[in-house]
Amino acid sequence: MAGPPASILEPVTADRPRSVLREVSFLRLWAGSTASGLATWAMPFILGLAVLHSAITPTALGLVLAVRTVGFLIAVPVGGVLADRWSRRSVVLWSSLAAAVATPVLAMSLGRSVALMAVAGAVIGAGQGACRPAFQALTAEVVRPGRRQQANAAMTLAVRVTTLAGPALAALLATVLDVPTLLLGSGVLWLAAALLPPGGKPAPAPAPEGAERPGFAAEFADGVREARRHPWFLGGLVALAAVIATGYSATGVVLPMVSRDRYGTEAVLATAVTAYTAGALLGALLIARWRPRSRGWAALAALACYGFAPLSLWLPGPVALVVLAYAVAGVGIELFNVPWFTAIQREVEPRRLARVSSLDFMVSYGLAPVGLALIAPAVDAFGPGPVLGLCTLVCFLVPAGAALVPTARHFSRGGARSTPEAAA
């Protein structure tokens, strides 16, 4: 297939020395996305502190987090349709504002009304879900094609730094601030997420007078049809879902047990999780500059590296082996995530980008609680060994199978050099 016209390639090549971090529009987008990610992470941690302070019960915590997840999963497809129908910037604004308004309600209802807490949690989750596909689509509008991989790496790097440093910062703030005040602070973060991002492209023109706009179901189905046009997307999504539902869930359930029963200390749990986050940081730094020739195969091979985490828990070995396995899994997940997001932004028809991104979030986020719910009974019934062995095989074999899907080699229907980014 012929490459893009020189008029497309030349500006990207000429702009290559300039970092995306020097563009004000991207920095505003990065700051807004980072604020939303920090607010998303902060809520369960702060509510955990509320349990420790006896402000709420563990049951109330579980209910609020559950309805937040439900709100998220319901809002993701809605946000995808709205972000393709209207301005992506407007969807980010209103969904983040909804979360910002609901957060003080959650803070005021702590210990007073579990029902009101649940309603506020559901609204916050809906705000989180609606803004995710909109942020992905807005990135493609704000950042030029040749710089999107670097931009996505910067986005995920901020998330990982927040995850690594956030607990210590929150614990420090908790020594001088009470839980409601900390929640109000997360509401301020949602306000920043609403106001900071720049404008993207203008909203699509409204339907002509008398013309009937397709309904929500029809527009979402149109996004599904767009996703089906890209075999690499379907194969990669199956691989990602399999790794999350098995490897991620199994290690989340079994790692605390192995830390306690095999090694006799909870320190292994903390060290392994820290190693995973540190590995993800390293992976984000690597992929910001690395452009593998077969980017799809490289990304799927990196995703398969998550199998080393359940493998290290399955086979007896020293603590260092578990820590190393989790670090490798962290590197691998970002070597997959960044090219994956970049490929979606590059290959999907722009008018349907948010809807296809919403499918990605629905499957990946939606299967995580399902896997967590099923793994624990499986461990009780069959023991951790067989469960970890099966999860290890799934993590290694399903991404390998996805690599055999047509167009998977380059995460592109057009080949290695069919895009400005490939030439950049």
Short mmCIF file of C-alpha atoms in Angstrom, two decimals:
data_model
loop_
_atom_site.label_atom_id
_atom_site.label_comp_id
_atom_site.label_asym_id
_atom_site.label_seq_id
_atom_site.Cartn_x
_atom_site.Cartn_y
_atom_site.Cartn_z
CA MET A 1 0.00 0.00 0.00
CA ALA A 2 1.35 3.42 -0.90
CA GLY A 3 2.55 5.65 1.90
CA PRO A 4 1.01 9.02 2.75
CA PRO A 5 1.72 12.08 0.63
CA ALA A 6 4.93 13.96 1.26
CA SER A 7 2.87 16.91 2.45
CA ILE A 8 1.86 14.81 5.45
CA LEU A 9 5.28 13.36 6.16
CA GLU A 10 7.39 16.46 5.84
CA PRO A 11 5.95 18.48 8.76
CA VAL A 12 6.27 15.49 11.08
CA THR A 13 9.90 14.93 10.10
CA ALA A 14 10.68 18.62 10.43
CA ASP A 15 9.06 18.77 13.86
CA ARG A 16 10.80 15.71 15.21
CA PRO A 17 13.43 17.50 17.37
CA ARG A 18 10.70 19.43 19.18
CA SER A 19 9.34 17.54 22.17
CA VAL A 20 5.60 17.25 22.68
CA LEU A 21 6.24 18.44 26.24
CA ARG A 22 7.03 21.89 24.84
CA GLU A 23 3.53 22.29 23.38
CA VAL A 24 1.22 24.28 25.64
CA SER A 25 -1.91 22.57 24.32
CA PHE A 26 -0.56 19.12 25.16
CA LEU A 27 0.67 20.25 28.58
CA ARG A 28 -2.84 21.47 29.39
CA LEU A 29 -4.30 18.17 28.21
CA TRP A 30 -1.67 16.22 30.17
CA ALA A 31 -2.37 18.23 33.32
CA GLY A 32 -6.12 17.68 33.03
CA SER A 33 -5.79 13.96 32.37
CA THR A 34 -3.31 13.61 35.24
CA ALA A 35 -5.67 15.44 37.60
CA SER A 36 -8.51 13.08 36.68
CA GLY A 37 -6.27 10.05 37.16
CA LEU A 38 -5.10 11.29 40.55
CA ALA A 39 -8.69 11.95 41.64
CA THR A 40 -9.71 8.48 40.46
CA TRP A 41 -6.91 6.85 42.46
CA ALA A 42 -7.46 9.05 45.54
CA MET A 43 -11.09 8.18 46.23
CA PRO A 44 -10.71 4.51 47.31
CA PHE A 45 -7.55 5.33 49.29
CA ILE A 46 -9.22 8.19 51.16
CA LEU A 47 -12.31 6.11 51.86
CA GLY A 48 -9.99 3.42 53.20
CA LEU A 49 -8.68 6.00 55.65
CA ALA A 50 -12.30 6.71 56.61
CA VAL A 51 -12.69 3.05 57.55
CA LEU A 52 -9.52 3.21 59.65
CA HIS A 53 -10.89 6.29 61.42
CA SER A 54 -14.25 4.50 61.95
CA ALA A 55 -16.06 7.18 59.96
CA ILE A 56 -17.65 4.51 57.74
CA THR A 57 -17.91 0.72 57.90
CA PRO A 58 -16.11 -1.71 55.57
CA THR A 59 -19.52 -2.66 54.19
CA ALA A 60 -20.23 0.95 53.26
CA LEU A 61 -16.81 1.20 51.62
CA GLY A 62 -17.48 -1.89 49.53
CA LEU A 63 -20.89 -0.59 48.47
CA VAL A 64 -19.57 2.82 47.40
CA LEU A 65 -16.70 1.30 45.41
CA ALA A 66 -19.06 -1.21 43.79
CA VAL A 67 -21.56 1.41 42.63
CA ARG A 68 -18.69 3.57 41.43
CA THR A 69 -17.58 0.69 39.20
CA VAL A 70 -21.13 0.20 37.94
CA GLY A 71 -21.42 3.91 37.17
CA PHE A 72 -18.09 3.79 35.34
CA LEU A 73 -19.05 0.83 33.16
CA ILE A 74 -22.44 2.32 32.26
CA ALA A 75 -20.97 5.71 31.41
CA VAL A 76 -18.07 4.49 29.26
CA PRO A 77 -20.18 3.62 26.19
CA VAL A 78 -22.38 6.67 26.74
CA GLY A 79 -19.30 8.89 26.90
CA GLY A 80 -17.91 7.28 23.75
CA VAL A 81 -21.08 8.02 21.76
CA LEU A 82 -21.37 11.57 23.11
CA ALA A 83 -17.70 12.34 22.42
CA ASP A 84 -18.13 11.29 18.80
CA ARG A 85 -21.47 13.10 18.46
CA TRP A 86 -20.48 16.36 20.17
CA SER A 87 -17.25 18.13 21.08
CA ARG A 88 -14.76 15.86 22.92
CA ARG A 89 -13.76 18.86 25.01
CA SER A 90 -17.35 19.37 26.11
CA VAL A 91 -17.68 15.76 27.23
CA VAL A 92 -14.49 16.06 29.29
CA LEU A 93 -15.80 19.30 30.80
CA TRP A 94 -19.26 18.10 31.82
CA SER A 95 -18.27 14.61 32.95
CA SER A 96 -15.45 15.98 35.10
CA LEU A 97 -17.73 18.68 36.51
CA ALA A 98 -20.26 15.98 37.45
CA ALA A 99 -17.56 14.16 39.42
CA ALA A 100 -16.39 17.47 40.95
CA VAL A 101 -19.92 18.29 42.17
CA ALA A 102 -20.59 14.78 43.50
CA THR A 103 -17.37 14.64 45.51
CA PRO A 104 -18.41 17.23 48.17
CA VAL A 105 -21.74 15.39 48.45
CA LEU A 106 -19.79 12.22 49.24
CA ALA A 107 -17.68 14.10 51.78
CA MET A 108 -20.71 15.58 53.57
CA SER A 109 -22.58 12.24 53.67
CA LEU A 110 -19.73 10.28 55.31
CA GLY A 111 -21.11 8.49 58.35
CA ARG A 112 -24.54 10.08 57.84
CA SER A 113 -26.22 8.40 54.88
CA VAL A 114 -24.93 5.30 53.11
CA ALA A 115 -27.58 5.76 50.41
CA LEU A 116 -26.39 9.30 49.63
CA MET A 117 -22.79 8.08 49.64
CA ALA A 118 -23.73 5.41 47.12
CA VAL A 119 -25.47 7.90 44.84
CA ALA A 120 -22.48 10.25 44.96
CA GLY A 121 -20.12 7.34 44.29
CA ALA A 122 -22.16 6.29 41.25
CA VAL A 123 -22.07 9.84 39.83
CA ILE A 124 -18.30 10.06 40.39
CA GLY A 125 -17.86 6.71 38.65
CA ALA A 126 -20.01 7.90 35.76
CA GLY A 127 -17.87 11.01 35.42
CA GLN A 128 -14.74 8.89 35.37
CA GLY A 129 -16.18 6.56 32.75
CA ALA A 130 -17.51 9.25 30.43
CA CYS A 131 -14.27 11.24 30.35
CA ARG A 132 -11.95 8.31 29.57
CA PRO A 133 -12.82 7.78 25.87
CA ALA A 134 -13.20 11.54 25.45
CA PHE A 135 -9.64 12.09 26.71
CA GLN A 136 -8.33 9.43 24.30
CA ALA A 137 -10.08 11.06 21.35
CA LEU A 138 -9.05 14.56 22.46
CA THR A 139 -5.40 13.45 22.50
CA ALA A 140 -5.69 12.55 18.82
CA GLU A 141 -7.10 16.02 18.12
CA VAL A 142 -4.50 17.97 20.09
CA VAL A 143 -1.32 16.01 19.26
CA ARG A 144 0.10 15.50 15.77
CA PRO A 145 0.36 11.89 14.57
CA GLY A 146 4.14 11.65 14.75
CA ARG A 147 4.17 12.67 18.42
CA ARG A 148 1.27 10.64 19.78
CA GLN A 149 3.37 7.76 21.05
CA GLN A 150 5.49 10.20 23.05
CA ALA A 151 2.32 11.93 24.26
CA ASN A 152 0.71 8.66 25.37
CA ALA A 153 3.92 7.68 27.13
CA ALA A 154 3.89 11.00 29.00
CA MET A 155 0.26 10.39 29.99
CA THR A 156 0.91 6.91 31.38
CA LEU A 157 4.16 8.05 33.02
CA ALA A 158 2.18 10.60 35.03
CA VAL A 159 -0.25 7.88 36.14
CA ARG A 160 2.57 5.63 37.31
CA VAL A 161 4.38 8.41 39.18
CA THR A 162 1.11 9.27 40.90
CA THR A 163 0.54 5.65 41.86
CA LEU A 164 4.04 5.34 43.26
CA ALA A 165 4.17 8.63 45.19
CA GLY A 166 0.47 9.11 45.89
CA PRO A 167 0.06 6.86 48.95
CA ALA A 168 2.92 8.53 50.78
CA LEU A 169 1.56 11.99 49.94
CA ALA A 170 -1.97 11.08 51.04
CA ALA A 171 -0.70 9.55 54.27
CA LEU A 172 1.29 12.71 54.94
CA LEU A 173 -1.72 14.96 54.28
CA ALA A 174 -3.87 12.73 56.51
CA THR A 175 -1.72 13.75 59.48
CA VAL A 176 -2.98 17.34 59.22
CA LEU A 177 -6.28 17.03 57.31
CA ASP A 178 -9.39 15.03 58.04
CA VAL A 179 -11.04 12.65 55.58
CA PRO A 180 -13.78 15.03 54.35
CA THR A 181 -11.16 17.67 53.58
CA LEU A 182 -9.09 15.13 51.65
CA LEU A 183 -12.19 14.21 49.62
CA LEU A 184 -12.81 17.89 48.90
CA GLY A 185 -9.25 18.04 47.61
CA SER A 186 -10.04 15.26 45.14
CA GLY A 187 -13.04 17.32 44.05
CA VAL A 188 -10.66 20.20 43.27
CA LEU A 189 -8.68 17.77 41.11
CA TRP A 190 -11.84 16.95 39.16
CA LEU A 191 -12.43 20.67 38.71
CA ALA A 192 -8.93 20.99 37.29
CA ALA A 193 -9.61 18.05 34.96
CA ALA A 194 -12.70 19.91 33.71
CA LEU A 195 -11.07 23.28 33.14
CA LEU A 196 -7.47 22.64 32.12
CA PRO A 197 -7.66 20.71 28.80
CA PRO A 198 -7.58 22.79 25.62
CA GLY A 199 -10.27 22.82 22.97
CA GLY A 200 -10.04 20.28 20.19
CA LYS A 201 -11.81 20.30 16.86
CA PRO A 202 -15.20 21.99 16.64
CA ALA A 203 -18.22 19.85 17.37
CA PRO A 204 -19.76 18.11 14.31
CA ALA A 205 -22.39 20.10 12.49
CA PRO A 206 -25.91 19.35 13.71
CA ALA A 207 -28.14 17.21 11.55
CA PRO A 208 -30.06 19.18 8.90
CA GLU A 209 -33.50 20.31 9.92
CA GLY A 210 -35.95 17.47 9.51
CA ALA A 211 -33.21 14.83 9.38
CA GLU A 212 -33.36 12.24 12.11
CA ARG A 213 -30.15 11.63 14.02
CA PRO A 214 -29.42 7.94 14.74
CA GLY A 215 -30.20 6.82 18.26
CA PHE A 216 -27.67 5.86 20.91
CA ALA A 217 -27.82 2.13 20.13
CA ALA A 218 -27.35 2.73 16.41
CA GLU A 219 -24.37 5.01 16.96
CA PHE A 220 -22.75 2.60 19.39
CA ALA A 221 -23.30 -0.26 16.93
CA ASP A 222 -21.60 1.89 14.30
CA GLY A 223 -18.58 2.10 16.61
CA VAL A 224 -18.62 -1.69 16.99
CA ARG A 225 -18.62 -2.05 13.20
CA GLU A 226 -15.64 0.28 13.01
CA ALA A 227 -13.81 -1.86 15.57
CA ARG A 228 -14.54 -4.99 13.52
CA ARG A 229 -12.82 -3.38 10.53
CA HIS A 230 -9.52 -3.72 12.42
CA PRO A 231 -8.61 -7.38 13.08
CA TRP A 232 -5.55 -6.31 15.06
CA PHE A 233 -7.83 -4.40 17.48
CA LEU A 234 -10.11 -7.38 18.08
CA GLY A 235 -7.16 -9.74 18.58
CA GLY A 236 -5.35 -7.33 20.88
CA LEU A 237 -8.51 -6.69 22.89
CA VAL A 238 -9.04 -10.43 23.41
CA ALA A 239 -5.42 -10.76 24.57
CA LEU A 240 -5.70 -7.79 26.92
CA ALA A 241 -8.98 -9.08 28.37
CA ALA A 242 -7.48 -12.54 28.92
CA VAL A 243 -4.43 -11.17 30.73
CA ILE A 244 -6.52 -8.89 32.94
CA ALA A 245 -9.15 -11.51 33.77
CA THR A 246 -6.59 -14.19 34.62
CA GLY A 247 -3.06 -12.96 35.33
CA TYR A 248 -3.93 -9.60 36.85
CA SER A 249 -6.78 -11.02 38.91
CA ALA A 250 -4.87 -14.09 40.05
CA THR A 251 -1.88 -12.13 41.25
CA GLY A 252 -4.17 -9.65 43.00
CA VAL A 253 -5.79 -12.48 44.96
CA VAL A 254 -2.88 -14.89 45.42
CA LEU A 255 0.05 -12.50 45.96
CA PRO A 256 -1.06 -11.55 49.51
CA MET A 257 -1.48 -15.26 50.35
CA VAL A 258 1.94 -16.21 48.99
CA SER A 259 3.55 -13.25 50.74
CA ARG A 260 2.10 -14.38 54.06
CA ASP A 261 2.21 -18.20 53.78
CA ARG A 262 5.35 -18.87 51.75
CA TYR A 263 7.62 -16.04 52.83
CA GLY A 264 6.11 -15.21 56.22
CA THR A 265 5.98 -11.46 55.72
CA GLU A 266 3.68 -8.92 54.11
CA ALA A 267 6.78 -7.04 52.93
CA VAL A 268 6.90 -9.23 49.81
CA LEU A 269 3.47 -7.91 48.81
CA ALA A 270 4.54 -4.28 49.15
CA THR A 271 7.89 -4.87 47.41
CA ALA A 272 6.35 -6.72 44.47
CA VAL A 273 3.69 -4.05 43.90
CA THR A 274 6.36 -1.32 44.08
CA ALA A 275 8.53 -3.25 41.62
CA TYR A 276 5.59 -3.51 39.22
CA THR A 277 5.00 0.24 39.33
CA ALA A 278 8.72 0.98 38.96
CA GLY A 279 8.86 -1.38 35.99
CA ALA A 280 5.89 0.39 34.41
CA LEU A 281 7.70 3.71 34.85
CA LEU A 282 10.73 2.29 33.06
CA GLY A 283 8.53 0.87 30.31
CA ALA A 284 6.88 4.25 29.73
CA LEU A 285 10.28 5.92 29.47
CA LEU A 286 11.50 3.31 26.98
CA ILE A 287 8.48 3.38 24.71
CA ALA A 288 8.48 7.19 24.53
CA ARG A 289 11.41 6.87 22.09
CA TRP A 290 11.47 3.26 20.92
CA ARG A 291 9.82 2.52 17.56
CA PRO A 292 10.05 -1.26 16.93
CA ARG A 293 9.80 -2.29 13.31
CA SER A 294 6.99 -4.77 14.05
CA ARG A 295 5.24 -2.64 16.64
CA GLY A 296 2.20 -4.91 17.06
CA TRP A 297 4.21 -8.08 17.61
CA ALA A 298 6.51 -6.25 20.01
CA ALA A 299 3.54 -4.92 21.99
CA LEU A 300 1.85 -8.33 22.22
CA ALA A 301 5.13 -9.96 23.28
CA ALA A 302 5.42 -7.31 26.00
CA LEU A 303 1.84 -8.00 27.13
CA ALA A 304 2.70 -11.70 27.43
CA CYS A 305 5.42 -10.75 29.91
CA TYR A 306 2.68 -10.35 32.50
CA GLY A 307 2.70 -14.15 32.64
CA PHE A 308 5.95 -14.01 34.61
CA ALA A 309 4.01 -12.60 37.59
CA PRO A 310 1.71 -15.63 38.16
CA LEU A 311 4.60 -17.92 37.14
CA SER A 312 6.77 -16.55 39.96
CA LEU A 313 3.97 -17.25 42.44
CA TRP A 314 3.34 -20.72 41.02
CA LEU A 315 6.95 -21.96 41.15
CA PRO A 316 8.77 -21.80 44.50
CA GLY A 317 11.75 -19.48 44.44
CA PRO A 318 13.49 -16.67 46.32
CA VAL A 319 11.80 -13.35 46.99
CA ALA A 320 14.08 -11.69 44.45
CA LEU A 321 12.54 -13.82 41.70
CA VAL A 322 9.03 -12.61 42.56
CA VAL A 323 10.17 -8.99 42.66
CA LEU A 324 11.98 -9.34 39.32
CA ALA A 325 8.96 -11.00 37.72
CA TYR A 326 6.69 -8.15 38.80
CA ALA A 327 9.17 -5.58 37.50
CA VAL A 328 9.25 -7.34 34.12
CA ALA A 329 5.44 -7.46 34.08
CA GLY A 330 5.34 -3.71 34.76
CA VAL A 331 7.75 -2.96 31.91
CA GLY A 332 5.73 -5.18 29.60
CA ILE A 333 2.35 -3.67 30.35
CA GLU A 334 3.51 -0.17 29.34
CA LEU A 335 5.36 -1.46 26.26
CA PHE A 336 1.91 -2.73 25.26
CA ASN A 337 -0.32 0.09 26.51
CA VAL A 338 1.38 3.02 24.78
CA PRO A 339 1.59 1.51 21.26
CA TRP A 340 -1.94 0.17 21.73
CA PHE A 341 -3.43 3.59 22.53
CA THR A 342 -1.35 5.17 19.77
CA ALA A 343 -2.52 2.61 17.20
CA ILE A 344 -6.17 3.19 18.10
CA GLN A 345 -5.72 6.95 17.69
CA ARG A 346 -3.91 6.41 14.38
CA GLU A 347 -5.94 3.70 12.69
CA VAL A 348 -9.54 4.23 13.78
CA GLU A 349 -11.73 6.54 11.72
CA PRO A 350 -11.60 9.85 13.67
CA ARG A 351 -15.39 10.29 13.82
CA ARG A 352 -15.67 6.92 15.61
CA LEU A 353 -12.54 7.08 17.74
CA ALA A 354 -14.22 7.69 21.11
CA ARG A 355 -16.68 4.84 20.59
CA VAL A 356 -13.92 2.36 19.75
CA SER A 357 -11.91 3.60 22.75
CA SER A 358 -14.97 3.05 24.93
CA LEU A 359 -15.04 -0.61 23.83
CA ASP A 360 -11.44 -0.91 24.96
CA PHE A 361 -12.20 0.54 28.40
CA MET A 362 -15.42 -1.46 28.79
CA VAL A 363 -13.70 -4.78 28.20
CA SER A 364 -10.48 -4.11 30.11
CA TYR A 365 -12.08 -2.43 33.13
CA GLY A 366 -15.22 -4.56 33.04
CA LEU A 367 -13.49 -7.92 33.20
CA ALA A 368 -11.19 -6.99 36.06
CA PRO A 369 -13.87 -7.31 38.80
CA VAL A 370 -15.25 -10.45 37.12
CA GLY A 371 -11.84 -12.09 37.27
CA LEU A 372 -11.32 -11.05 40.87
CA ALA A 373 -14.72 -12.49 41.80
CA LEU A 374 -14.01 -15.86 40.14
CA ILE A 375 -10.37 -16.39 41.07
CA ALA A 376 -10.92 -16.61 44.84
CA PRO A 377 -13.51 -19.43 44.63
CA ALA A 378 -11.28 -21.24 42.12
CA VAL A 379 -8.34 -21.05 44.52
CA ASP A 380 -10.53 -22.41 47.32
CA ALA A 381 -11.77 -25.27 45.14
CA PHE A 382 -8.56 -26.32 43.36
CA GLY A 383 -5.73 -24.67 45.30
CA PRO A 384 -3.46 -21.84 44.15
CA GLY A 385 -1.11 -24.06 42.11
CA PRO A 386 -3.49 -25.15 39.32
CA VAL A 387 -5.09 -21.70 39.14
CA LEU A 388 -1.73 -19.95 38.83
CA GLY A 389 -0.55 -22.51 36.27
CA LEU A 390 -3.62 -21.96 34.10
CA CYS A 391 -3.32 -18.18 34.39
CA THR A 392 0.35 -18.35 33.42
CA LEU A 393 -0.47 -20.33 30.28
CA VAL A 394 -3.28 -17.95 29.33
CA CYS A 395 -1.01 -14.91 29.72
CA PHE A 396 1.65 -16.45 27.50
CA LEU A 397 -0.50 -18.17 24.87
CA VAL A 398 -3.38 -15.77 24.19
CA PRO A 399 -1.15 -12.81 23.18
CA ALA A 400 0.85 -15.25 21.03
CA GLY A 401 -2.40 -16.28 19.34
CA ALA A 402 -3.37 -12.63 18.87
CA ALA A 403 -0.06 -12.07 17.06
CA LEU A 404 -1.27 -14.49 14.35
CA VAL A 405 -4.31 -12.32 13.57
CA PRO A 406 -4.05 -10.53 10.21
CA THR A 407 -2.72 -6.94 10.54
CA ALA A 408 -1.47 -7.65 14.11
CA ARG A 409 2.19 -7.38 13.16
CA HIS A 410 2.07 -3.60 12.81
CA PHE A 411 -1.25 -2.80 14.56
CA SER A 412 -2.25 -1.39 11.20
CA ARG A 413 -4.34 -2.40 8.21
CA GLY A 414 -1.90 -0.63 5.91
CA GLY A 415 1.51 -2.01 6.84
CA ALA A 416 4.62 -0.72 8.59
CA ARG A 417 5.05 2.56 6.73
CA SER A 418 1.47 3.48 5.96
CA THR A 419 1.25 6.23 8.57
CA PRO A 420 3.05 9.48 9.39
CA GLU A 421 4.03 8.04 12.75
CA ALA A 422 5.80 5.09 11.19
CA ALA A 423 7.92 7.44 9.13
CA ALA A 424 8.62 9.80 12.03
#
